[in-house]
Amino acid sequence: RGHPEGGLSLLLLSPRVSSGPSSRDARRGRHSPRLRAPTLSTTSLRTQAPVILMILRVRTPSGGTLKLRVEPSLAFDAFLTQAAAEAGLPSAACSLSLNRRESLSPAPGTPLSQVGLAGGDLLYLLSSEPGSGG
């Protein structure tokens, strides 16, 4: 049925929680909430866009692989900072590459999706830091 203001209504079942201990819990000296029969409540149906994450794999200079869950809208420079931090390296000495030779260098603030990266891509973290293995 329609909501009085014209919106949609959603009927939700939510369990009621009892604050008293069960007899079994009382004998054991424990207190835990018990579920009772569900109660009915009505709430307005709101649409909220789901957060879409992609997993990007990053091969570190030491040979390890990081799996980072990020939003496609994350800025490339923020992702580089995150990947370098996870690898224990300063981001100023790092760059990311798809082929271990050419560093990706988009404009600051460019979202990952506009760089052409997609979920599952393997990037290489290149470092000019001495002793980093890269």
Short mmCIF file of C-alpha atoms in Angstrom, two decimals:
data_model
loop_
_atom_site.label_atom_id
_atom_site.label_comp_id
_atom_site.label_asym_id
_atom_site.label_seq_id
_atom_site.Cartn_x
_atom_site.Cartn_y
_atom_site.Cartn_z
CA ARG A 1 0.00 0.00 0.00
CA GLY A 2 1.02 3.60 -0.48
CA HIS A 3 2.44 5.78 2.25
CA PRO A 4 0.19 8.72 3.37
CA GLU A 5 2.61 11.17 1.73
CA GLY A 6 2.59 9.15 -1.47
CA GLY A 7 5.88 7.25 -0.91
CA LEU A 8 6.27 3.51 -0.53
CA SER A 9 6.15 1.75 2.79
CA LEU A 10 8.20 -1.26 3.79
CA LEU A 11 7.07 -3.66 6.48
CA LEU A 12 9.97 -4.87 8.62
CA LEU A 13 10.08 -7.69 11.12
CA SER A 14 12.41 -7.06 14.00
CA PRO A 15 12.93 -9.47 16.88
CA ARG A 16 12.19 -8.28 20.38
CA VAL A 17 14.96 -8.88 22.85
CA SER A 18 14.21 -9.91 26.40
CA SER A 19 16.42 -8.39 29.07
CA GLY A 20 15.99 -11.26 31.52
CA PRO A 21 18.21 -14.33 31.61
CA SER A 22 16.88 -17.74 30.64
CA SER A 23 16.65 -20.36 33.35
CA ARG A 24 19.61 -22.23 31.82
CA ASP A 25 21.73 -19.06 31.77
CA ALA A 26 20.69 -18.20 35.32
CA ARG A 27 21.89 -21.61 36.53
CA ARG A 28 25.26 -21.07 34.83
CA GLY A 29 25.58 -17.51 36.12
CA ARG A 30 25.37 -15.96 32.65
CA HIS A 31 23.13 -13.25 31.34
CA SER A 32 22.42 -13.10 27.64
CA PRO A 33 19.54 -11.54 25.71
CA ARG A 34 16.86 -13.90 24.46
CA LEU A 35 14.90 -13.47 21.25
CA ARG A 36 11.13 -13.32 21.42
CA ALA A 37 8.46 -13.23 18.75
CA PRO A 38 9.05 -10.56 16.09
CA THR A 39 7.29 -7.22 16.27
CA LEU A 40 6.07 -5.32 13.24
CA SER A 41 7.21 -1.83 12.32
CA THR A 42 6.76 0.30 9.24
CA THR A 43 9.47 2.46 7.75
CA SER A 44 9.72 4.50 4.58
CA LEU A 45 11.55 2.78 1.73
CA ARG A 46 14.67 4.74 0.86
CA THR A 47 16.89 3.98 -2.06
CA GLN A 48 20.57 4.24 -1.36
CA ALA A 49 23.21 3.62 -3.99
CA PRO A 50 25.35 0.60 -3.13
CA VAL A 51 29.05 1.20 -2.62
CA ILE A 52 30.91 -0.55 -5.40
CA LEU A 53 34.42 -1.68 -4.58
CA MET A 54 37.03 -3.16 -6.85
CA ILE A 55 40.03 -5.22 -5.86
CA LEU A 56 43.35 -4.11 -7.28
CA ARG A 57 46.40 -6.31 -6.81
CA VAL A 58 49.73 -4.61 -6.23
CA ARG A 59 53.04 -6.47 -6.54
CA THR A 60 55.53 -4.92 -4.12
CA PRO A 61 59.26 -4.47 -4.80
CA SER A 62 59.97 -7.32 -2.36
CA GLY A 63 57.78 -9.69 -4.41
CA GLY A 64 54.72 -9.78 -2.17
CA THR A 65 51.22 -9.08 -3.47
CA LEU A 66 48.75 -6.72 -1.81
CA LYS A 67 45.03 -6.97 -2.49
CA LEU A 68 43.45 -3.58 -1.94
CA ARG A 69 39.67 -2.98 -1.98
CA VAL A 70 39.01 0.52 -3.26
CA GLU A 71 36.24 2.58 -4.80
CA PRO A 72 36.65 3.34 -8.52
CA SER A 73 36.18 7.02 -7.65
CA LEU A 74 39.31 7.04 -5.43
CA ALA A 75 41.98 9.41 -6.74
CA PHE A 76 45.00 7.67 -8.27
CA ASP A 77 47.44 9.62 -6.08
CA ALA A 78 45.50 8.58 -2.95
CA PHE A 79 45.67 4.95 -4.12
CA LEU A 80 49.43 5.23 -4.68
CA THR A 81 49.83 6.63 -1.15
CA GLN A 82 47.74 3.76 0.26
CA ALA A 83 49.66 1.08 -1.67
CA ALA A 84 53.04 2.52 -0.66
CA ALA A 85 51.98 2.72 3.00
CA GLU A 86 50.80 -0.92 2.94
CA ALA A 87 54.21 -1.89 1.51
CA GLY A 88 56.01 0.17 4.17
CA LEU A 89 57.50 2.62 1.66
CA PRO A 90 57.30 6.41 1.35
CA SER A 91 54.87 7.34 -1.43
CA ALA A 92 57.19 10.10 -2.67
CA ALA A 93 59.68 7.42 -3.77
CA CYS A 94 57.06 5.18 -5.44
CA SER A 95 55.14 4.89 -8.66
CA LEU A 96 52.71 2.35 -10.12
CA SER A 97 53.05 0.52 -13.42
CA LEU A 98 51.08 -2.01 -15.43
CA ASN A 99 54.18 -3.47 -17.11
CA ARG A 100 57.11 -2.84 -14.68
CA ARG A 101 58.66 -0.36 -17.13
CA GLU A 102 56.39 2.62 -17.70
CA SER A 103 55.01 4.43 -14.68
CA LEU A 104 51.40 5.54 -14.73
CA SER A 105 51.29 9.31 -14.28
CA PRO A 106 47.75 10.70 -14.45
CA ALA A 107 46.95 14.24 -13.34
CA PRO A 108 46.53 14.64 -9.56
CA GLY A 109 43.01 13.81 -8.40
CA THR A 110 42.20 11.59 -11.41
CA PRO A 111 39.84 8.77 -10.32
CA LEU A 112 41.05 5.20 -10.80
CA SER A 113 38.18 4.52 -13.18
CA GLN A 114 39.39 7.29 -15.52
CA VAL A 115 42.95 5.92 -15.48
CA GLY A 116 41.53 2.77 -17.09
CA LEU A 117 42.00 0.46 -14.13
CA ALA A 118 39.45 -2.26 -13.48
CA GLY A 119 38.88 -4.75 -10.69
CA GLY A 120 41.42 -7.56 -10.68
CA ASP A 121 44.18 -5.58 -12.43
CA LEU A 122 47.75 -6.28 -11.31
CA LEU A 123 49.91 -3.21 -10.80
CA TYR A 124 53.58 -3.09 -9.94
CA LEU A 125 54.77 -0.80 -7.17
CA LEU A 126 58.09 0.65 -8.34
CA SER A 127 60.35 2.28 -5.79
CA SER A 128 63.47 4.40 -6.01
CA GLU A 129 64.02 3.82 -2.28
CA PRO A 130 67.42 2.18 -1.67
CA GLY A 131 67.14 -1.41 -0.48
CA SER A 132 63.46 -1.73 -1.43
CA GLY A 133 64.17 -4.41 -4.02
CA GLY A 134 62.81 -2.28 -6.86
#
